[in-house]
Short mmCIF file of C-alpha atoms in Angstrom, two decimals:
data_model
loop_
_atom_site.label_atom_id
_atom_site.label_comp_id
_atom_site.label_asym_id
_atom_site.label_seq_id
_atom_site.Cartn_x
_atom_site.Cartn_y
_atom_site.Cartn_z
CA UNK A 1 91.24 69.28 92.02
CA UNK A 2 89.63 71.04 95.22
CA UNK A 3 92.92 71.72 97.60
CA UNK A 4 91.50 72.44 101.59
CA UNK A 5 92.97 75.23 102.63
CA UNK A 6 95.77 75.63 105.42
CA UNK A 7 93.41 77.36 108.18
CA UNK A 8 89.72 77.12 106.75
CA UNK A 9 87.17 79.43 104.92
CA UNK A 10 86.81 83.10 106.69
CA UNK A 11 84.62 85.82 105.56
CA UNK A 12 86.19 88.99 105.81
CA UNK A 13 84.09 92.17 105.88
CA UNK A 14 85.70 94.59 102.54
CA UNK A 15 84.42 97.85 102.71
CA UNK A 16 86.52 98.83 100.08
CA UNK A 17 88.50 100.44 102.29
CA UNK A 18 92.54 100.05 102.94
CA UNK A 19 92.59 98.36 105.93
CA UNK A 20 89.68 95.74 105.23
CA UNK A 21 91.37 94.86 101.71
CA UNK A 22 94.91 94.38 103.72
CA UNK A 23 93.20 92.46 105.93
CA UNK A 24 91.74 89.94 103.18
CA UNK A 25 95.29 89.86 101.73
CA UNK A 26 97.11 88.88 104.89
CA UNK A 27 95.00 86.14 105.57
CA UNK A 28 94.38 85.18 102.30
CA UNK A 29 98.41 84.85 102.62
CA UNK A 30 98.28 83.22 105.48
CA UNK A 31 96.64 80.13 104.06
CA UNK A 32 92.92 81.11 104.90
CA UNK A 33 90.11 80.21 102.17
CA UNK A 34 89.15 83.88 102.03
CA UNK A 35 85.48 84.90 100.62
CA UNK A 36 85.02 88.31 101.16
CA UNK A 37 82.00 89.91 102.11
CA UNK A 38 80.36 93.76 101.46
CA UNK A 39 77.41 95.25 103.06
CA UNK A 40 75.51 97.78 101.95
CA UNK A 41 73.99 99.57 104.44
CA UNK A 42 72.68 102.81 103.48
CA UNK A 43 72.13 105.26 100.19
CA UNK A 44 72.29 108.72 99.94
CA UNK A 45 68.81 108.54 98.01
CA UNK A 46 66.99 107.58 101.08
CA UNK A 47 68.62 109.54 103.40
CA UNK A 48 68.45 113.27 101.66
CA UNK A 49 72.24 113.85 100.83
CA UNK A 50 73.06 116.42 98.29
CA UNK A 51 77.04 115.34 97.16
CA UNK A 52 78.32 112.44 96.02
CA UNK A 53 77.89 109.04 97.67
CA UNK A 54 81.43 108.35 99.11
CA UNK A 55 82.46 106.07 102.29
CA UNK A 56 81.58 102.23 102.76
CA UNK A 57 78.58 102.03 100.93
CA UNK A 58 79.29 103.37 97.48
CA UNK A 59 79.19 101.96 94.33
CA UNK A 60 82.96 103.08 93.85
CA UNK A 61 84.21 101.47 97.50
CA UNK A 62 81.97 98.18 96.67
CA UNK A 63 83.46 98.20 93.33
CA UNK A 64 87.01 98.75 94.89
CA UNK A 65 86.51 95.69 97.33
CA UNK A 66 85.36 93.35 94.40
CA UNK A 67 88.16 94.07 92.15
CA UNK A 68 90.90 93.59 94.71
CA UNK A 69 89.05 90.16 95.64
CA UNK A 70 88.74 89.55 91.67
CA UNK A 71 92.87 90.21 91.64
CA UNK A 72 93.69 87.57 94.52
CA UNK A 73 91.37 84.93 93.51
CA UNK A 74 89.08 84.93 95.50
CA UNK A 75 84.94 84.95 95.90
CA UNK A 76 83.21 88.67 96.42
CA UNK A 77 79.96 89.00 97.40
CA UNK A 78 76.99 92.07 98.68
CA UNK A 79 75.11 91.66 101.14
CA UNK A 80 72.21 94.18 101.31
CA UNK A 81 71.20 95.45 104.67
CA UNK A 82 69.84 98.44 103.92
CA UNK A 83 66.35 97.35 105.73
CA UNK A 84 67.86 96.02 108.76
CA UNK A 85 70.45 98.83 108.99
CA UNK A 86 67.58 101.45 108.66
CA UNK A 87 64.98 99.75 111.13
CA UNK A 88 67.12 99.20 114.08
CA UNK A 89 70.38 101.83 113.47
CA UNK A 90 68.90 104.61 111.82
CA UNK A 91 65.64 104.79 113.63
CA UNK A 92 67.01 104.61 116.95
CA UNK A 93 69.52 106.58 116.33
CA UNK A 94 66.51 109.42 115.39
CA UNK A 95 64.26 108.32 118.67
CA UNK A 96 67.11 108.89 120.56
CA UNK A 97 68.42 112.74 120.24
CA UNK A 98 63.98 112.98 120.26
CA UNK A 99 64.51 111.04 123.57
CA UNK A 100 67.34 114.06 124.31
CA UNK A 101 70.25 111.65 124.44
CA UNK A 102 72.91 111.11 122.02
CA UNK A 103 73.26 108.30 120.02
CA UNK A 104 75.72 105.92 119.57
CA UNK A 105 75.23 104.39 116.37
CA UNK A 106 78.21 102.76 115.28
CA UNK A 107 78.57 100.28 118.83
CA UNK A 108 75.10 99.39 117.73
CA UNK A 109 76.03 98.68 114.07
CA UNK A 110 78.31 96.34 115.10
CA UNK A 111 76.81 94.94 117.84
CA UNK A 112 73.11 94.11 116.31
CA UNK A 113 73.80 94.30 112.54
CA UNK A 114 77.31 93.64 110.99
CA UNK A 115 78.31 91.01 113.25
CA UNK A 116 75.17 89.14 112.90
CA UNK A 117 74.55 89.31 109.31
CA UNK A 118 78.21 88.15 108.98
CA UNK A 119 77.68 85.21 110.87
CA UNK A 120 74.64 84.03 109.50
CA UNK A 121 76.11 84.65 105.97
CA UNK A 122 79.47 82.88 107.04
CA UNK A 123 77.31 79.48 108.05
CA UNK A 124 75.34 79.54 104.63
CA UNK A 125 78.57 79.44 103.02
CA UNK A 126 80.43 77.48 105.79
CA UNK A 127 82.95 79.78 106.88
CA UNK A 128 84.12 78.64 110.38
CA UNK A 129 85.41 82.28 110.86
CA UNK A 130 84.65 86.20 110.10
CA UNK A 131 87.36 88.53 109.94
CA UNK A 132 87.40 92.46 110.16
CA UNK A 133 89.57 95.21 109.55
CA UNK A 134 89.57 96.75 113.03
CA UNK A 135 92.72 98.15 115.04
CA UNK A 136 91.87 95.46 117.85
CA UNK A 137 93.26 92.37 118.93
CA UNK A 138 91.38 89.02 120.86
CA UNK A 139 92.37 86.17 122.82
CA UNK A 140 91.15 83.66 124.32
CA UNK A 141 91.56 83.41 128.38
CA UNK A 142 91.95 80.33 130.87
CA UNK A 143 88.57 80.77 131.79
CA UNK A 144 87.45 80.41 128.34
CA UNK A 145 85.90 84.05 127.90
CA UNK A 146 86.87 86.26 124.86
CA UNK A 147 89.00 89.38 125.31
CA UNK A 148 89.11 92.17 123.21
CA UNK A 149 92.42 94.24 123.80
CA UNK A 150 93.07 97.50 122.20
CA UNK A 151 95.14 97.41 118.68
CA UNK A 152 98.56 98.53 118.83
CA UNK A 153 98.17 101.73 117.16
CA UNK A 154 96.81 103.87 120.03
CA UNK A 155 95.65 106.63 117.37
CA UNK A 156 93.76 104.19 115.16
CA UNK A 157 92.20 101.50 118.09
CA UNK A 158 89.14 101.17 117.58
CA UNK A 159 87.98 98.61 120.95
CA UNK A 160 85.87 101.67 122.12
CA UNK A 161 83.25 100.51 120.12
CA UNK A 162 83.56 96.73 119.91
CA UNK A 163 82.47 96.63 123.56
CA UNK A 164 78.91 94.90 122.58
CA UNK A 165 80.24 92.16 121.00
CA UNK A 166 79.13 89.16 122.47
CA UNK A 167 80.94 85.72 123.54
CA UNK A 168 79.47 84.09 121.18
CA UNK A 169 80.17 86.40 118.31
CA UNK A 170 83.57 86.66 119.66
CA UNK A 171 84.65 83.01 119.71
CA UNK A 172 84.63 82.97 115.38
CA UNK A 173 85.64 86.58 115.26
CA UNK A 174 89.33 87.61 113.64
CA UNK A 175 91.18 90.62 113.92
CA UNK A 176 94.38 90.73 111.85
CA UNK A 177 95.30 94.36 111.95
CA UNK A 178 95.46 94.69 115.89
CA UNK A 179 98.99 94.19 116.08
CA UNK A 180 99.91 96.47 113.62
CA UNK A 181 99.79 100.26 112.92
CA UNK A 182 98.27 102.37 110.33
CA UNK A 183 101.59 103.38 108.92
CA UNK A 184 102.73 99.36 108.49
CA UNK A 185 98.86 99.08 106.82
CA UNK A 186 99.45 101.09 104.38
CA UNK A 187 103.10 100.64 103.47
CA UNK A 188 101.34 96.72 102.70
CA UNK A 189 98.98 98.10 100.46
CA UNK A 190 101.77 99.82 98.79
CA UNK A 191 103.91 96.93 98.39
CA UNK A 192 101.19 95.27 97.55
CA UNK A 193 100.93 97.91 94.52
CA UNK A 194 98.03 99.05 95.77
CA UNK A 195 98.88 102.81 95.88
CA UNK A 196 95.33 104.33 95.35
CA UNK A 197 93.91 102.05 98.03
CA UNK A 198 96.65 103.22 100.40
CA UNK A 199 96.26 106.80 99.57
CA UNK A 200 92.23 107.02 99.51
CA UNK A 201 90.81 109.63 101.84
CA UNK A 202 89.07 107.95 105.09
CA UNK A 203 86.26 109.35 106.35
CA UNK A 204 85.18 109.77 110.51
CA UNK A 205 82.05 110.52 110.22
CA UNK A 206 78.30 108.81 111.07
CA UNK A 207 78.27 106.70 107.25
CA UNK A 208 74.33 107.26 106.91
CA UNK A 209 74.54 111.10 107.96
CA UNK A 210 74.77 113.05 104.48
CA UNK A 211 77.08 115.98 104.62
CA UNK A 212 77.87 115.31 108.19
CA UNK A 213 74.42 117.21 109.08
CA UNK A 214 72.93 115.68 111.62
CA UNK A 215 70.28 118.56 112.17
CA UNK A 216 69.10 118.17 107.90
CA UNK A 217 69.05 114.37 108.57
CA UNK A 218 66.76 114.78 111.10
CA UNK A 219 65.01 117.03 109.37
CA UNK A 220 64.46 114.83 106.68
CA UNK A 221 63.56 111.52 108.92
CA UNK A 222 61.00 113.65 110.65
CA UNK A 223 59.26 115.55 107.92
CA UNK A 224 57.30 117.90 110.20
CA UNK A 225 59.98 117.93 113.30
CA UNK A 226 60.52 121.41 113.28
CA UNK A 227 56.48 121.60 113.43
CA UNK A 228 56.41 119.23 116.28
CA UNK A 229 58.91 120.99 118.49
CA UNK A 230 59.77 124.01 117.68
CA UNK A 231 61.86 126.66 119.21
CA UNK A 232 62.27 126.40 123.21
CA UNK A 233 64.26 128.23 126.29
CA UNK A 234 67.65 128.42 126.82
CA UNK A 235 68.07 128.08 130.72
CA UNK A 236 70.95 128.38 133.10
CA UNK A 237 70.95 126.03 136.13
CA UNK A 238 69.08 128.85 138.33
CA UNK A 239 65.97 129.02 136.46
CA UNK A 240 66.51 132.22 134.23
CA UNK A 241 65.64 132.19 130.90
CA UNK A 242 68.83 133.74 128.82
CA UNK A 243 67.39 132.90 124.79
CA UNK A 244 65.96 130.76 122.87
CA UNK A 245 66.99 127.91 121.06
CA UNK A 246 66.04 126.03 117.51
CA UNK A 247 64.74 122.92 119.35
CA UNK A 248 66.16 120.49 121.93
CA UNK A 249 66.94 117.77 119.28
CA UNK A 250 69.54 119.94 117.37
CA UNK A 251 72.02 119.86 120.67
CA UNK A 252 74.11 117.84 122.65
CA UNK A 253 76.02 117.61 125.98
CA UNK A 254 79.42 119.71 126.07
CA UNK A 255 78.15 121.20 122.88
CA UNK A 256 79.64 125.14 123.01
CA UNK A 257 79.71 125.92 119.05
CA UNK A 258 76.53 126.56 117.20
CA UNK A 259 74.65 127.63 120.55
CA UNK A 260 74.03 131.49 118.97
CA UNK A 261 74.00 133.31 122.39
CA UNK A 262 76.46 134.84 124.31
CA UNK A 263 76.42 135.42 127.90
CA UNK A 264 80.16 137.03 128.16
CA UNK A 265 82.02 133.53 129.62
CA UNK A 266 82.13 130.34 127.85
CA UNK A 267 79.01 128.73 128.01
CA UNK A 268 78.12 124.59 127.26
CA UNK A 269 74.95 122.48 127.31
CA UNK A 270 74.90 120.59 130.29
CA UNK A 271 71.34 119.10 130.29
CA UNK A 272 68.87 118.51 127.91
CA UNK A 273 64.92 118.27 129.15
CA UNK A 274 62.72 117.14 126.45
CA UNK A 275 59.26 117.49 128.20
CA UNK A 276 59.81 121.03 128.55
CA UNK A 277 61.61 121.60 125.70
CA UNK A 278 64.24 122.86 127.63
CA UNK A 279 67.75 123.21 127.07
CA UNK A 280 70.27 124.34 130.24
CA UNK A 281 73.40 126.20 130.11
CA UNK A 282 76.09 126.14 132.33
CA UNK A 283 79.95 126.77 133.09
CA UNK A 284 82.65 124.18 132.28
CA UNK A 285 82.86 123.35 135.99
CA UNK A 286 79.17 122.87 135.48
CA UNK A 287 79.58 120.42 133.24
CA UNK A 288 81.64 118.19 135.36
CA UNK A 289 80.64 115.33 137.14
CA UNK A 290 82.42 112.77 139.36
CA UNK A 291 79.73 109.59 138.72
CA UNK A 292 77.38 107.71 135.97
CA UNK A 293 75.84 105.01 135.52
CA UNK A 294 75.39 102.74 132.28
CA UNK A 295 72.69 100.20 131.22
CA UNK A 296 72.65 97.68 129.09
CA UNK A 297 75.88 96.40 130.12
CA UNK A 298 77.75 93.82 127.99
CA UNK A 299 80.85 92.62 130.22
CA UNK A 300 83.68 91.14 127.72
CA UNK A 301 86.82 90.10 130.45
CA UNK A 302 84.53 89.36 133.44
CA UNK A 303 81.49 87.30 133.32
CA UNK A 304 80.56 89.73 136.60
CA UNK A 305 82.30 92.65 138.32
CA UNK A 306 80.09 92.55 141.98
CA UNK A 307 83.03 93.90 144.16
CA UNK A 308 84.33 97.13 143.28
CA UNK A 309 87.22 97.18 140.45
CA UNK A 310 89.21 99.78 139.77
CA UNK A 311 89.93 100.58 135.95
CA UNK A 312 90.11 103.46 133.36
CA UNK A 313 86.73 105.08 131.73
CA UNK A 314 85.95 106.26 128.52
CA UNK A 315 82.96 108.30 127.74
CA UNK A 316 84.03 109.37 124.31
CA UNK A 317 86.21 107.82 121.35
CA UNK A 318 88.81 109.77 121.60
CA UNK A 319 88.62 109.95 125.61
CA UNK A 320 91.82 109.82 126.83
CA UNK A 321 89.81 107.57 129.77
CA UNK A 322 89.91 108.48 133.54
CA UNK A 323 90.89 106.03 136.51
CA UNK A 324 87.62 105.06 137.75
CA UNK A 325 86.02 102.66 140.87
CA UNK A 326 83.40 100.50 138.85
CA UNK A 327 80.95 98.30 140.28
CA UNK A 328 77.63 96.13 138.89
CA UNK A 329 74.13 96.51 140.32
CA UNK A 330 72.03 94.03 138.62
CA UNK A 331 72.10 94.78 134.97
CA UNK A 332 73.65 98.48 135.41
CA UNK A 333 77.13 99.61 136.95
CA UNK A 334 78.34 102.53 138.76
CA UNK A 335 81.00 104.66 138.15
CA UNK A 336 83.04 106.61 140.41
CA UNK A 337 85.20 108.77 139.12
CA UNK A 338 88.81 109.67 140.54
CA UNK A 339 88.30 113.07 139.36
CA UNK A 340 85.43 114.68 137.73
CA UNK A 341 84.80 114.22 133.91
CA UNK A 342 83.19 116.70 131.34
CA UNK A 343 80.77 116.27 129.13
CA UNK A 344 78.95 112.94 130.00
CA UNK A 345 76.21 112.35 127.09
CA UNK A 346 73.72 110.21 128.13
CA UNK A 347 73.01 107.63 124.97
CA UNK A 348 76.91 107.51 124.32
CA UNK A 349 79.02 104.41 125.52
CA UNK A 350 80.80 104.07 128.71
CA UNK A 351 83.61 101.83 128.02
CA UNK A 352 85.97 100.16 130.70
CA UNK A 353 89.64 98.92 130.00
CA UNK A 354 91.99 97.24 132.49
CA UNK A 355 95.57 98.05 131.15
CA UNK A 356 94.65 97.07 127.83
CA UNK A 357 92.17 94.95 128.05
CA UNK A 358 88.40 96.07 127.74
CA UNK A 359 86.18 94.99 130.58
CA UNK A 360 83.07 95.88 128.96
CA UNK A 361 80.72 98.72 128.23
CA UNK A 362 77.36 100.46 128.40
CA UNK A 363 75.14 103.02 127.18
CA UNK A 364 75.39 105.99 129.75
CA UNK A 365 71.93 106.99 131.64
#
């Protein structure tokens, strides 16, 4: 005889991985009707890798996920997204270091892909909720709007790129490692006997970037790049030439490694200028710069921010975040920095938190 669970049915997204499998457990614990979910997103076979397929997507990490699911009694299933993943994700992440930005694929991922092909997987099999293994917590406010708040593991949070998340998605959205750290998540899987799940290696790199080669990826996208674009000048911010480079995709802003050219001081890419192929040079104090702006603003807290707010900025992941004066103009907002900031990539996110709560993001101009 059917028994209705205590809580309801929730898909949970299983990458195989430690903390999406603790996650399933817990609420499966908790009284949830867990079904658990896998998406496969990419191959190595389409995208030119040379080593073993490892990370979210392979055979061994779906196999993982189904076996732990088999072992609590509850439904696995894949989901293959390899099509939309590749025609929104991967080629915009491609048109947009050819645009000379850099991309931010993994806010998109989540933003565009996962969270809708969970949810329109969780209503064909009538799951009220989805549930994730992220190091983030949300409530629900007076006003009714969604918060995200970072997880409690500073190290491990990973709000920074749930910022484009919307209301909507938000409202059915669970995240049951947010109050926990990465030390508790693993003792779990332990206890749980789990001890190869707790001890597999994670990786932090882009999942659909073989090798962690971003150059040989593009390469391999854009069969005659190299053709295309070829070499172009090195340039320092008073016009001289001082070398040339391998092409303007194949850098980034703040990049000082890789560069091949030395100059006798430290030396970063502060600007990248596709239409001339150009890319320019400068100092660390060159690379500074005390405002942005961001587009395509999603606001999480604050259905607006019109008056000027003060709160902390983060241009990278691990940013440490700098006290900032934000304000919106139309569908963009300023930033002011309190002091000046290095290394702003346009095509990266530009997230905002007040205390611990995130006020939104955007991609950086």
């Amino acid at each position: 005889m059917y028994v209705m669970s205590k809580h309801g049915r929730i898909l949970v997204a299983m990458s195989g991985g430690v903390d999406s499998s603790v996650a399933s457990v817990m609420l499966h614990e908790q009284g949830y009707e867990v079904i658990g979910l896998t998406m496969k997103t990419w191959d190595y076979a389409t995208a030119g890798g040379s080593s073993k397929e490892t990370g979210c997507c392979s055979l061994d990490s779906i196999n993982d996920a189904r076996s732990l699911a088999v072992g609590y009694g509850f439904p696995h299933y894949i989901l293959d997204i390899r099509e939309e993943f590749g025609d929104f994700v991967i080629d915009n992440f491609v048109d947009e270091y050819l645009a000379g930005r850099t991309p931010n694929p993994c806010v998109l991922c989540n933003t565009y892909i996962k969270w809708e092909a969970l949810l329109k997987r969780a209503d064909k099999l009538d799951c009220e909720f989805i549930a994730t293994g992220h190091y983030a917590n949300i409530r629900i406010q007076d006003s009714g709007r969604y918060v995200i708040s970072k997880g409690k593991d500073e190290h491990k949070d990973q709000s920074y790129v749930l910022w484009g998340v919307s209301q909507e998605n938000l409202a059915r959205t669970k995240f049951p490692l947010g109050s926990f750290a990465k030390t508790e998540i693993k003792q779990m899987a332990l206890d749980m006997g789990q001890v190869e799940l707790a001890n597999k290696s994670e990786s932090y790199e882009i999942c659909f970037v073989p090798d962690n080669d971003y150059r040989a990826f593009l390469r391999h996208k854009v069969s005659d790049l190299d053709e295309r674009i070829g070499p172009g000048n090195f340039m320092l911010n008073n016009g001289k030439v001082v070398g040339k480079h391998l092409g303007y995709p194949y850098y980034t802003i703040g990049q000082r490694k890789g560069l091949g050219i030395a100059l006798g001081e430290p030396m970063f890419v502060t600007r990248i200028l596709p239409e001339s192929n150009t890319v320019m040079l400068g100092t660390q104090n060159e690379l500074e710069q005390v405002c942005a702006r961001v587009k395509n603003l999603n606001l999480v807290k604050y259905d607006s921010i019109l008056s000027p707010l003060e709160a902390v900025t983060k241009v990278r992941y691990k940013d440490a975040g700098t006290l900032s004066t934000i304000v919106q103009e139309g569908d963009e907002l300023k930033i002011d920095f309190h002091h000046a900031v290095s290394g702003i990539a346009p095509g990266q996110s530009a997230v905002f938190y007040e205390g611990n709560d995130l006020l939104g993001g955007g991609f950086l101009m």
